[in-house]
Coordinates of C-alpha atoms in Angstrom, one line a residue:
X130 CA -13.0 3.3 4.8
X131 CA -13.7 0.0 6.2
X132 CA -12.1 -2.5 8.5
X133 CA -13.2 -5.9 8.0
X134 CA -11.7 -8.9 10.4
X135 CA -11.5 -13.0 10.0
X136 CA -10.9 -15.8 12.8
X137 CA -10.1 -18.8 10.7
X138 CA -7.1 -20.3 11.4
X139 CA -4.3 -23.1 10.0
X140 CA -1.8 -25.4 11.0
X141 CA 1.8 -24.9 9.7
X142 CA 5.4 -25.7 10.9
X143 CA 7.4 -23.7 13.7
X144 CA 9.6 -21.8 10.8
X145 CA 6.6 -20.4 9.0
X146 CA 4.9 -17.4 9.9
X147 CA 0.7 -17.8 9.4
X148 CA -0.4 -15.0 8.8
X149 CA -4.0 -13.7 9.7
X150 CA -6.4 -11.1 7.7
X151 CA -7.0 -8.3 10.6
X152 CA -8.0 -5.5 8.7
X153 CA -8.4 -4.1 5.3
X154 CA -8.9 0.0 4.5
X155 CA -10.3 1.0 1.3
X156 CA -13.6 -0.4 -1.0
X157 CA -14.1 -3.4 -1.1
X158 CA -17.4 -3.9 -3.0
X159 CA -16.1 -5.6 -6.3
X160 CA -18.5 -3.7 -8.2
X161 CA -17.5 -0.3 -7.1
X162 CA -14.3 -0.3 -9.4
X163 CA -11.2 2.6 -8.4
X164 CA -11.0 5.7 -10.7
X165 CA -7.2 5.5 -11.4
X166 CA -6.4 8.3 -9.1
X167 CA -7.1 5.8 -5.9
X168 CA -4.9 3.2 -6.8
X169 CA -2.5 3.0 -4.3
X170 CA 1.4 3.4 -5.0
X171 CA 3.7 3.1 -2.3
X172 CA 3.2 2.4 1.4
X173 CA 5.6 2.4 4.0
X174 CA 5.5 1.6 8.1
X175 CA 7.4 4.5 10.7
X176 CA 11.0 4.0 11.9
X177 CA 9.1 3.0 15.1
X178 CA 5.9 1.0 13.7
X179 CA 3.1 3.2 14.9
X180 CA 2.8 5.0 11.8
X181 CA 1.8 3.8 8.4
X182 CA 1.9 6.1 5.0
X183 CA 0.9 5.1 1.5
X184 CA 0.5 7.3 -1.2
X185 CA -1.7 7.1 -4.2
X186 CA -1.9 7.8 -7.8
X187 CA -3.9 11.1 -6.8
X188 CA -1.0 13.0 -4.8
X189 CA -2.4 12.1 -2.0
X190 CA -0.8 11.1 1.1
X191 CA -2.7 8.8 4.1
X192 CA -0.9 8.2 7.3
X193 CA -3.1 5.5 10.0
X194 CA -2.0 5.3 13.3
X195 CA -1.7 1.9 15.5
X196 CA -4.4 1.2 18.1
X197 CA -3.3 3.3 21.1
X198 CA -6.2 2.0 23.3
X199 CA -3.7 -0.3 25.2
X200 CA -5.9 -3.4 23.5
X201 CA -4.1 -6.8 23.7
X202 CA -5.4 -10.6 22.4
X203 CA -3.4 -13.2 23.7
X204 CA -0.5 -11.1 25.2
X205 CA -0.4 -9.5 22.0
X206 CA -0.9 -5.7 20.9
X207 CA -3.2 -4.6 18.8
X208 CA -2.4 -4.2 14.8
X209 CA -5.8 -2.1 14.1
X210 CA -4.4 1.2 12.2
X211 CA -6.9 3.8 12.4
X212 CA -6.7 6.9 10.3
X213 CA -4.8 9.6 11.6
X214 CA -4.9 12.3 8.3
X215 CA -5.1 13.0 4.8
X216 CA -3.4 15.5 3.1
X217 CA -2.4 16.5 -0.9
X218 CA 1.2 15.8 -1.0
X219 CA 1.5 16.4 -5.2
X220 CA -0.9 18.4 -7.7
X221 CA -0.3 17.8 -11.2
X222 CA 2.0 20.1 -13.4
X223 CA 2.3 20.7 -17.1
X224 CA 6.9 21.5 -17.8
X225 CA 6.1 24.3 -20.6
X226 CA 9.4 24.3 -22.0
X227 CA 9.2 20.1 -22.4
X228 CA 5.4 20.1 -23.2
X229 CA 5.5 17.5 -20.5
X230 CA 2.7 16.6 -17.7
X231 CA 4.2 15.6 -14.7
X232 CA 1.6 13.0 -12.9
X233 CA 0.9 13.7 -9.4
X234 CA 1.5 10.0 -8.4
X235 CA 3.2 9.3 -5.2
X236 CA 6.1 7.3 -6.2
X237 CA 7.7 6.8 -2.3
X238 CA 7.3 7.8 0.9
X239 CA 10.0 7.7 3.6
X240 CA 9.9 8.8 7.5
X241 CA 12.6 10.2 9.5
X242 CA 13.2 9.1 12.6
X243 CA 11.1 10.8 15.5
X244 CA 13.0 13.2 17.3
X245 CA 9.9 15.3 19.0
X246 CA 6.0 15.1 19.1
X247 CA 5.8 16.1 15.4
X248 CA 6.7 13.5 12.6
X249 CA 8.5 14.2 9.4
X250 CA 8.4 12.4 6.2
X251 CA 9.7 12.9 2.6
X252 CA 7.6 12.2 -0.6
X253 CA 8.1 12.4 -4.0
X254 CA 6.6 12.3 -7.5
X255 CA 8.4 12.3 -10.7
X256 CA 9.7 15.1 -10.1
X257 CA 9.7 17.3 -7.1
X258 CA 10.4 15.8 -3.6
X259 CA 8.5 17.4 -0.6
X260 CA 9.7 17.2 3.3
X261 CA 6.7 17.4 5.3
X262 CA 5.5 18.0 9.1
X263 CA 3.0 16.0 10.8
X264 CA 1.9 17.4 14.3
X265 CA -1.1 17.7 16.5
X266 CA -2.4 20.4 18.1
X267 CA -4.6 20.0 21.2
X268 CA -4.7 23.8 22.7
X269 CA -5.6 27.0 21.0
X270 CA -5.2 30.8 22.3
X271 CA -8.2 32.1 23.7
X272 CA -10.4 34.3 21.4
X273 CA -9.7 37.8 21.7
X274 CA -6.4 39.5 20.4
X275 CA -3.7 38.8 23.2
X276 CA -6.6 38.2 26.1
X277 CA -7.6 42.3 25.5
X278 CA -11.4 40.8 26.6
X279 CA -12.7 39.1 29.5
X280 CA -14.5 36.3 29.2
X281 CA -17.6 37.7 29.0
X282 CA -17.1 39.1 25.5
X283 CA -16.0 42.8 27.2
X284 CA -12.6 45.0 27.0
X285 CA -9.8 44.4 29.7
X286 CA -9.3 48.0 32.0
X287 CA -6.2 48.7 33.0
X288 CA -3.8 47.3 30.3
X289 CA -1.3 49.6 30.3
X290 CA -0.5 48.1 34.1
X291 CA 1.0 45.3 32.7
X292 CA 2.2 43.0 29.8
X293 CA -1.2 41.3 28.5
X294 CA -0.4 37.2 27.9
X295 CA -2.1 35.0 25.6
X296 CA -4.5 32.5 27.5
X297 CA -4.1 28.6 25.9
X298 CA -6.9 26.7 26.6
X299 CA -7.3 23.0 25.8
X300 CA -9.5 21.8 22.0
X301 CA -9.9 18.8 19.8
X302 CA -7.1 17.4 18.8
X303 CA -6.0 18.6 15.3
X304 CA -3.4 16.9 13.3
X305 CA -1.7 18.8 10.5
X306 CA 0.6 18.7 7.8
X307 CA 2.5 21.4 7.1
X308 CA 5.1 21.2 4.2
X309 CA 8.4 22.4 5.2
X310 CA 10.9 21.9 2.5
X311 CA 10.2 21.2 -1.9
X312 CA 13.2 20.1 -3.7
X313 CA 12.7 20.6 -7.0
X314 CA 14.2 20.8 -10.7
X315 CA 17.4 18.5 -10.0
X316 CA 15.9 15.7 -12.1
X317 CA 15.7 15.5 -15.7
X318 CA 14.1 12.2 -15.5
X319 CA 11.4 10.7 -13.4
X320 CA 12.1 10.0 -9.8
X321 CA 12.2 6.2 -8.7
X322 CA 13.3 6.0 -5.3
X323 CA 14.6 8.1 -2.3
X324 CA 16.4 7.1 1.0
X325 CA 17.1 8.9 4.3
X326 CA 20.3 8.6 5.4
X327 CA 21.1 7.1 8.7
X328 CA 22.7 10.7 10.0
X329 CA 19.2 12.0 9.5
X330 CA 20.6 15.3 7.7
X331 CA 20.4 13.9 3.8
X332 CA 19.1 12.0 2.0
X333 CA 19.2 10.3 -2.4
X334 CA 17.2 10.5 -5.1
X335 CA 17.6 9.0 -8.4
X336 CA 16.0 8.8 -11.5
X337 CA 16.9 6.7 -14.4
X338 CA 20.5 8.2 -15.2
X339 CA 21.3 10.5 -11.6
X340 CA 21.5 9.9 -7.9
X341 CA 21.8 13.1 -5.9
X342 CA 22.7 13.9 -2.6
X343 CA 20.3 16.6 -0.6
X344 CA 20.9 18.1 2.9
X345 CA 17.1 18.4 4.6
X346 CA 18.0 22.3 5.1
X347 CA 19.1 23.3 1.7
X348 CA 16.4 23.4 -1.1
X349 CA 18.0 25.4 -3.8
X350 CA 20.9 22.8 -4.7
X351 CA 22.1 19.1 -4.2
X352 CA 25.3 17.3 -5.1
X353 CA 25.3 15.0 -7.8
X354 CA 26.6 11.3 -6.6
X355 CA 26.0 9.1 -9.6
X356 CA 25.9 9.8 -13.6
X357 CA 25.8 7.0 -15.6
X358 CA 24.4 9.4 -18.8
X359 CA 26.5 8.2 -21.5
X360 CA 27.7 11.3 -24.2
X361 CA 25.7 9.4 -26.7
X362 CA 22.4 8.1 -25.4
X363 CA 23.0 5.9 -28.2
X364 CA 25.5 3.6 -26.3
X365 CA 23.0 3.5 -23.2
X366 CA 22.3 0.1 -22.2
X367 CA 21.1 -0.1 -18.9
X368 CA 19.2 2.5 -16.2
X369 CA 18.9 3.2 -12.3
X370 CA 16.0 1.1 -10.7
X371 CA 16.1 1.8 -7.4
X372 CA 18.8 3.3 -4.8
X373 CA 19.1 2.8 -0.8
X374 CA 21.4 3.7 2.0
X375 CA 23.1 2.1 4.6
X376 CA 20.9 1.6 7.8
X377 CA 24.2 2.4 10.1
X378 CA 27.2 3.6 7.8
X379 CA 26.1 7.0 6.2
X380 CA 29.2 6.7 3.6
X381 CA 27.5 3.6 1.9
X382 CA 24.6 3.4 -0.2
X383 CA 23.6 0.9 -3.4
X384 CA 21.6 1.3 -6.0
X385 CA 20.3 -1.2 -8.9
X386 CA 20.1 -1.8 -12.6
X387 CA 17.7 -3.1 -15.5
X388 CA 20.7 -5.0 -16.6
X389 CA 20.2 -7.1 -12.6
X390 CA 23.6 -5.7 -11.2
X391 CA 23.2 -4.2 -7.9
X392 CA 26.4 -1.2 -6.8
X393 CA 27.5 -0.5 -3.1
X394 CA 29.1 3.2 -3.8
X395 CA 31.6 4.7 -0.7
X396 CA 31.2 8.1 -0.9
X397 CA 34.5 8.2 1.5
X398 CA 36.3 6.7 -1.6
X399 CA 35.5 9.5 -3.8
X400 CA 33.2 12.3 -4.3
X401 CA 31.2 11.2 -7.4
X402 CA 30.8 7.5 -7.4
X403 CA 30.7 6.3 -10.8
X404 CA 32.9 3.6 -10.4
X405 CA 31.4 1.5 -7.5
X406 CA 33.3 0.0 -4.9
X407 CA 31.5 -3.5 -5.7
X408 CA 29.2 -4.6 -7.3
X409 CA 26.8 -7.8 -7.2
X410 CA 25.2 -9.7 -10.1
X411 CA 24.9 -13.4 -10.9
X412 CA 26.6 -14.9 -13.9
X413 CA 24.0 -15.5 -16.8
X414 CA 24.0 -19.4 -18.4
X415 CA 24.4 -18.8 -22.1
X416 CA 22.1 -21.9 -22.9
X417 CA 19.6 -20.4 -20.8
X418 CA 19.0 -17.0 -22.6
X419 CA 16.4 -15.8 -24.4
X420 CA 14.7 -12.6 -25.9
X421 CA 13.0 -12.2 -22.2
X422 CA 16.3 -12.8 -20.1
X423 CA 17.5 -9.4 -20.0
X424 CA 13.7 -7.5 -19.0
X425 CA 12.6 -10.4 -16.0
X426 CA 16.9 -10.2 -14.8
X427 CA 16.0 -5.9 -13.8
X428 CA 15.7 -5.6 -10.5
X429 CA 12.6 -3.6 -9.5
X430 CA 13.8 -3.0 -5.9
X431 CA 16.6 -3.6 -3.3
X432 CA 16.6 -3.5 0.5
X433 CA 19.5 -4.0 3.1
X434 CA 18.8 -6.0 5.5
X435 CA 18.1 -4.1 9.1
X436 CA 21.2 -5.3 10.2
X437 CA 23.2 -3.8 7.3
X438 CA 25.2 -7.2 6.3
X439 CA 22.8 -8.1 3.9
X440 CA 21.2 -7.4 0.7
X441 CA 17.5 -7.6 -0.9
X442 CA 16.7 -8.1 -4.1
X443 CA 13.2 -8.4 -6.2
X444 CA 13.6 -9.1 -9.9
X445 CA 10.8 -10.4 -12.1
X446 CA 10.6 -14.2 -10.8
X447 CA 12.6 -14.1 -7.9
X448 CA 14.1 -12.3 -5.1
X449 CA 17.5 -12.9 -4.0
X450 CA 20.0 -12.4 -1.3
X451 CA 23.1 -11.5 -1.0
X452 CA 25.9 -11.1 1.4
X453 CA 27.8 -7.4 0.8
X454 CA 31.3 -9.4 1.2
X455 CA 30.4 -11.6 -1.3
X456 CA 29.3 -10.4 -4.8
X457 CA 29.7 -13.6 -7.1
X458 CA 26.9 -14.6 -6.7
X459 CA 23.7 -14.4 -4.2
X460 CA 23.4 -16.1 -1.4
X461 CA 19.9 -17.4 -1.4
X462 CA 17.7 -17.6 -4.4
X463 CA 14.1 -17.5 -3.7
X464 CA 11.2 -18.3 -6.9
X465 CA 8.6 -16.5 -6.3
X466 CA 6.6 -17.1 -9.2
X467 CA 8.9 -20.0 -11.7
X468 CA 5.0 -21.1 -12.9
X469 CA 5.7 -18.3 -15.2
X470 CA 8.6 -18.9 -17.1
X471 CA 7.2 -20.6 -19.6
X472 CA 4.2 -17.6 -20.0
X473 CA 6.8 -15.1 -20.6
X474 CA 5.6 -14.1 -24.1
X475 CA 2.0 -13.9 -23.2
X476 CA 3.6 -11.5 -20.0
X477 CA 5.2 -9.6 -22.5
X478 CA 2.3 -8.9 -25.3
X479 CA 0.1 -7.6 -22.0
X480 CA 2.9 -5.6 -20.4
X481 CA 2.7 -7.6 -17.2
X482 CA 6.1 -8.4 -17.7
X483 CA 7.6 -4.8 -17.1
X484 CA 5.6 -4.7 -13.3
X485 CA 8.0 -3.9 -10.7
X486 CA 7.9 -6.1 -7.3
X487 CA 8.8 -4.5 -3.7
X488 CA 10.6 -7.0 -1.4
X489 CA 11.0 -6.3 2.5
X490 CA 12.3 -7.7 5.4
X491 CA 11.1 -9.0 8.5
X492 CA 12.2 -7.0 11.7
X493 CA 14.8 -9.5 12.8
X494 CA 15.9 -10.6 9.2
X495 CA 14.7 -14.0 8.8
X496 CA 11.7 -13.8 6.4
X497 CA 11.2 -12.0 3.4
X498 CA 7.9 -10.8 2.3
X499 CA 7.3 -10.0 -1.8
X500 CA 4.0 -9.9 -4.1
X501 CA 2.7 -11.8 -7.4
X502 CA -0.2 -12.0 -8.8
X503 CA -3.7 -12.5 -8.3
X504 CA -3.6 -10.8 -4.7
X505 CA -0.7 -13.5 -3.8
X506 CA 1.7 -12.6 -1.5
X507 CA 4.5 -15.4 -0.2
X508 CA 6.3 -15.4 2.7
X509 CA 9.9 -17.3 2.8
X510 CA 11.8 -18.1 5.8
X511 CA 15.6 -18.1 5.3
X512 CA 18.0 -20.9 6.1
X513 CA 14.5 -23.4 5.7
X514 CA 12.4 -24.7 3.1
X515 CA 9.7 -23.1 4.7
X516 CA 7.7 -20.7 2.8
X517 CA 4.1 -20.1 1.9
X518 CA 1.7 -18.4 -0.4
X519 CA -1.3 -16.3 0.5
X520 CA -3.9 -14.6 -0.7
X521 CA -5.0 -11.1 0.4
X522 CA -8.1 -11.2 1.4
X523 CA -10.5 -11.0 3.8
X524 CA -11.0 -14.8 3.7
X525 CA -6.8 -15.3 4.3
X526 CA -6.3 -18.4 2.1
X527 CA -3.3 -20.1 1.7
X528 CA -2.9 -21.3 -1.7
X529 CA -0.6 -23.5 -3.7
X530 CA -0.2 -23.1 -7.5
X531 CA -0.5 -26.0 -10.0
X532 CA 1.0 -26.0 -13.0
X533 CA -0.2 -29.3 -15.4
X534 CA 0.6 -32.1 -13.3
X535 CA 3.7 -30.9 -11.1
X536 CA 2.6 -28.3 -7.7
X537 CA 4.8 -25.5 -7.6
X538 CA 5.7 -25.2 -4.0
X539 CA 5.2 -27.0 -0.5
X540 CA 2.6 -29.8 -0.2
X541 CA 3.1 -29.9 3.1
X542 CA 0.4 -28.1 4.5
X543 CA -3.6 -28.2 3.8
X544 CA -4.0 -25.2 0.8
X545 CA -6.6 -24.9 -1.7
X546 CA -5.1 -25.7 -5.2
X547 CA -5.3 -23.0 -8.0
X548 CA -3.7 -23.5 -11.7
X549 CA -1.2 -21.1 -13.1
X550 CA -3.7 -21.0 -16.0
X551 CA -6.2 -18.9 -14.2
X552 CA -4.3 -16.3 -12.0
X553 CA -5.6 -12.8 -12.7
X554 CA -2.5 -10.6 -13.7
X555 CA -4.9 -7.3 -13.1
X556 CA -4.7 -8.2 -9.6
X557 CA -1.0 -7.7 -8.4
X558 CA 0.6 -6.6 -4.9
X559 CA 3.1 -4.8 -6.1
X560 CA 3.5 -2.5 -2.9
X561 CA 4.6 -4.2 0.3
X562 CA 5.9 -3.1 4.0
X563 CA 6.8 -5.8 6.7
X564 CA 6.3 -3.9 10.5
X565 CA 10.2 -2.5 12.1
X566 CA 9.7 -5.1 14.7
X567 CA 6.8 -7.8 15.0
X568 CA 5.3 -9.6 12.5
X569 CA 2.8 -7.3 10.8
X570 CA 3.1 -6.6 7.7
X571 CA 0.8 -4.2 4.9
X572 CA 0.2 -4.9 1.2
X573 CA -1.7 -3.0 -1.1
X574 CA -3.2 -3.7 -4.0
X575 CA -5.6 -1.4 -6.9
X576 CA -7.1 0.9 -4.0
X577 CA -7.0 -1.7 -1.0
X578 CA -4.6 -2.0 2.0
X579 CA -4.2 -5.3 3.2
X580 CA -3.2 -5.8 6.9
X581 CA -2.2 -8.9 8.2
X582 CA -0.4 -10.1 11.2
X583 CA 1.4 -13.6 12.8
X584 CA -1.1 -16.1 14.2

């Protein structure tokens, strides 16, 4: 791995974060190009921050931990991540009775909340999710079976005198993970998401068709929340995208569609949750459709905000959003990338269209972070007309995108101009994690893990 750092800095308004390039963990030598099993897939920051997890196309897992050396610049800590372990979440599996590989891919990665020294988290593939435990170890027993041997190498006398003890005596620190639970075979169709509820003691996962409902200490069955398989797959017209609970209320919990409606379920209302107890989506404009409308309206991921009142929402060109007592319509609308409407087809004929965007939220819920292409990333900050484009890199550039004679976005600020013509749509962040509580925030894209934090 390496860690590369830059100094150069910017001037921008009070509203807008600018963000600096601190470090950067994976290859970086252009000409060194990923085997498929490296390219990263999810990535997602601890309940406290000191932790960060991604998962890759391999089944493995890779979990950094923040600077602990106490280092501060400018009254600020650290946001070096150093690598903590490594482990094989997933292997790849081959369903006999469906003549069906099942990829290895990490699709998500989710932390409990730290209740001891040892950290848990949950990962899935497509299939199976896994609870593990990360712990470290520090001490070991002394050699020799229950301290029958002096230290010297030769046999106690006298041990029928007493009880014999096992001696600890200190080691290098060893940090393991050590699967603890598998939940497996309650998914006909490939896993997208999974969420920890805020009791700590279950947790969703969905698929296309199915949320269900697990409790952390029972493996061999889970309760069924949402079906939205139609009798005839015939009639099916839209699928699950992506499903979240409540950060404080363990009843609630939404999940999102390919046809860009967005459901918060109350599992206090009923048992199965079917019918939602509302739902969000924005009124289409009939002189606005088009063969494309329906696959860039899917939304790709949804977050609540941290303080529960509010909603996230990425879909192809935009992310949105929304206020949960309001579901007409969103409450902000935020283009990310409007330079492509009119590129739609080209989008479509090279499959870039059908990428799926992660949004996330700042720790005190007033920026929102999301990914585009050619290593962009922009940053908006609500309730302002602040917000700025990025590119991950080691240089940290901000950028503005031109499209023919019009810019797309603020001029307001020195960026170096780059046209819509030439983006690269191989290079895409399509993972993203913004820090629990100070502005640092992790994007990964192919094999590399971007870390940047506020100037």
């Amino acid at each position: 791995m390496d860690d590369q750092a830059c100094t150069s800095f910017e001037v921008g308004s009070d509203d807008e974060i600018q963000w600096r390039f601190s470090q950067i963990r994976g290859h970086i030598d252009v000409d060194d190009a990923p085997t498929e099993s490296e390219i990263i897939s999810c990535v997602q920051f601890s309940d406290d921050g000191e932790f960060l997890a991604m998962g890759d196309k391999g089944g493995r897992v890779l979990i950094f931990q923040r600077d602990q050396s106490g280092k501060y610049v400018n009254g600020i800590r650290s946001s070096e991540y150093n690598t903590y372990i490594t482990f094989q979440s997933h292997e790849p599996e081959f369903d006999y009775l469906k003549s069906l590989e099942i990829e290895e891919k990490i699709n998500q990665i989710k932390w409990l909340k730290k209740k001891n020294h040892a950290n848990f988290i949950i990962s899935t593939n497509d299939k199976t999710v896994k609870l593990w435990k990360i712990s470290e170890r520090e001490r070991k027993v002394a050699d020799g079976y229950w301290n029958l041997r002096n230290e010297d190498g030769s046999l106690r006398e006298n041990l029928s005198n007493g009880l014999q003890l096992p001696k600890l005596v200190p080691m290098e620190l060893i940090v393991e993970a050590s699967p603890r639970r598998v939940y497996a075979n309650a998914h006909t169709y490939h896993i997208n998401s999974i969420s920890v509820n805020s009791d700590q003691e279950t947790f969703i996962s969905s698929d296309d068709l199915r949320i269900n409902l697990w409790h952390h200490e029972i493996t061999s069955q889970s309760y069924n929340v949402v079906d939205i398989k139609p009798a005839n797959m015939e009639e099916l017209t839209e699928v699950i995208t992506a499903s979240e609970f409540h950060p404080s209320h363990c009843h609630f919990f939404v999940y999102s569609s390919s046809k860009g409606s967005i459901r918060l379920c109350d599992m206090r209302d009923r048992a199965l949750c079917d019918n939602h107890s509302k739902i969000f989506e924005e009124a289409e404009d009939p002189t606005a459709r088009s063969f494309f409308s329906e696959i860039i309206s899917s939304v790709s991921d949804v977050k609540f905000s941290h303080n529960g009142r509010y909603l996230l929402t990425r879909d192809y060109l935009t992310v949105k959003v929304w206020d949960i007592n309001m579901e007409r319509e969103p409450l902000e609308t935020y283009y990310v990338h409007d330079y492509l409407r009119s590129k739609l087809c080209t989008l479509y004929e090279n499959d870039s269209i059908f990428d799926k965007f992660e949004c996330a939220w700042s720790g005190d819920d007033k920026h929102i972070l999301t990914g585009s292409y050619n290593n962009f990333f922009r940053t908006f900050t609500r309730g302002t007309e602040a917000e700025s484009t990025y590119e991950a890199s080691i240089e940290c550039k901000q950028r503005s995108i031109t499209q023919g004679r019009r810019k797309v976005g603020s001029s307001k600020k020195r960026k170096e101009d780059i046209s819509a013509d030439a983006l690269d749509f191989n290079k895409k962040i399509l993972h993203a994690a913004w820090h629990p509580t100070d502005n640092v925030i992790a994007l990964a894209t192919m094999n590399n893990l971007y870390i940047f934090n506020d100037r």
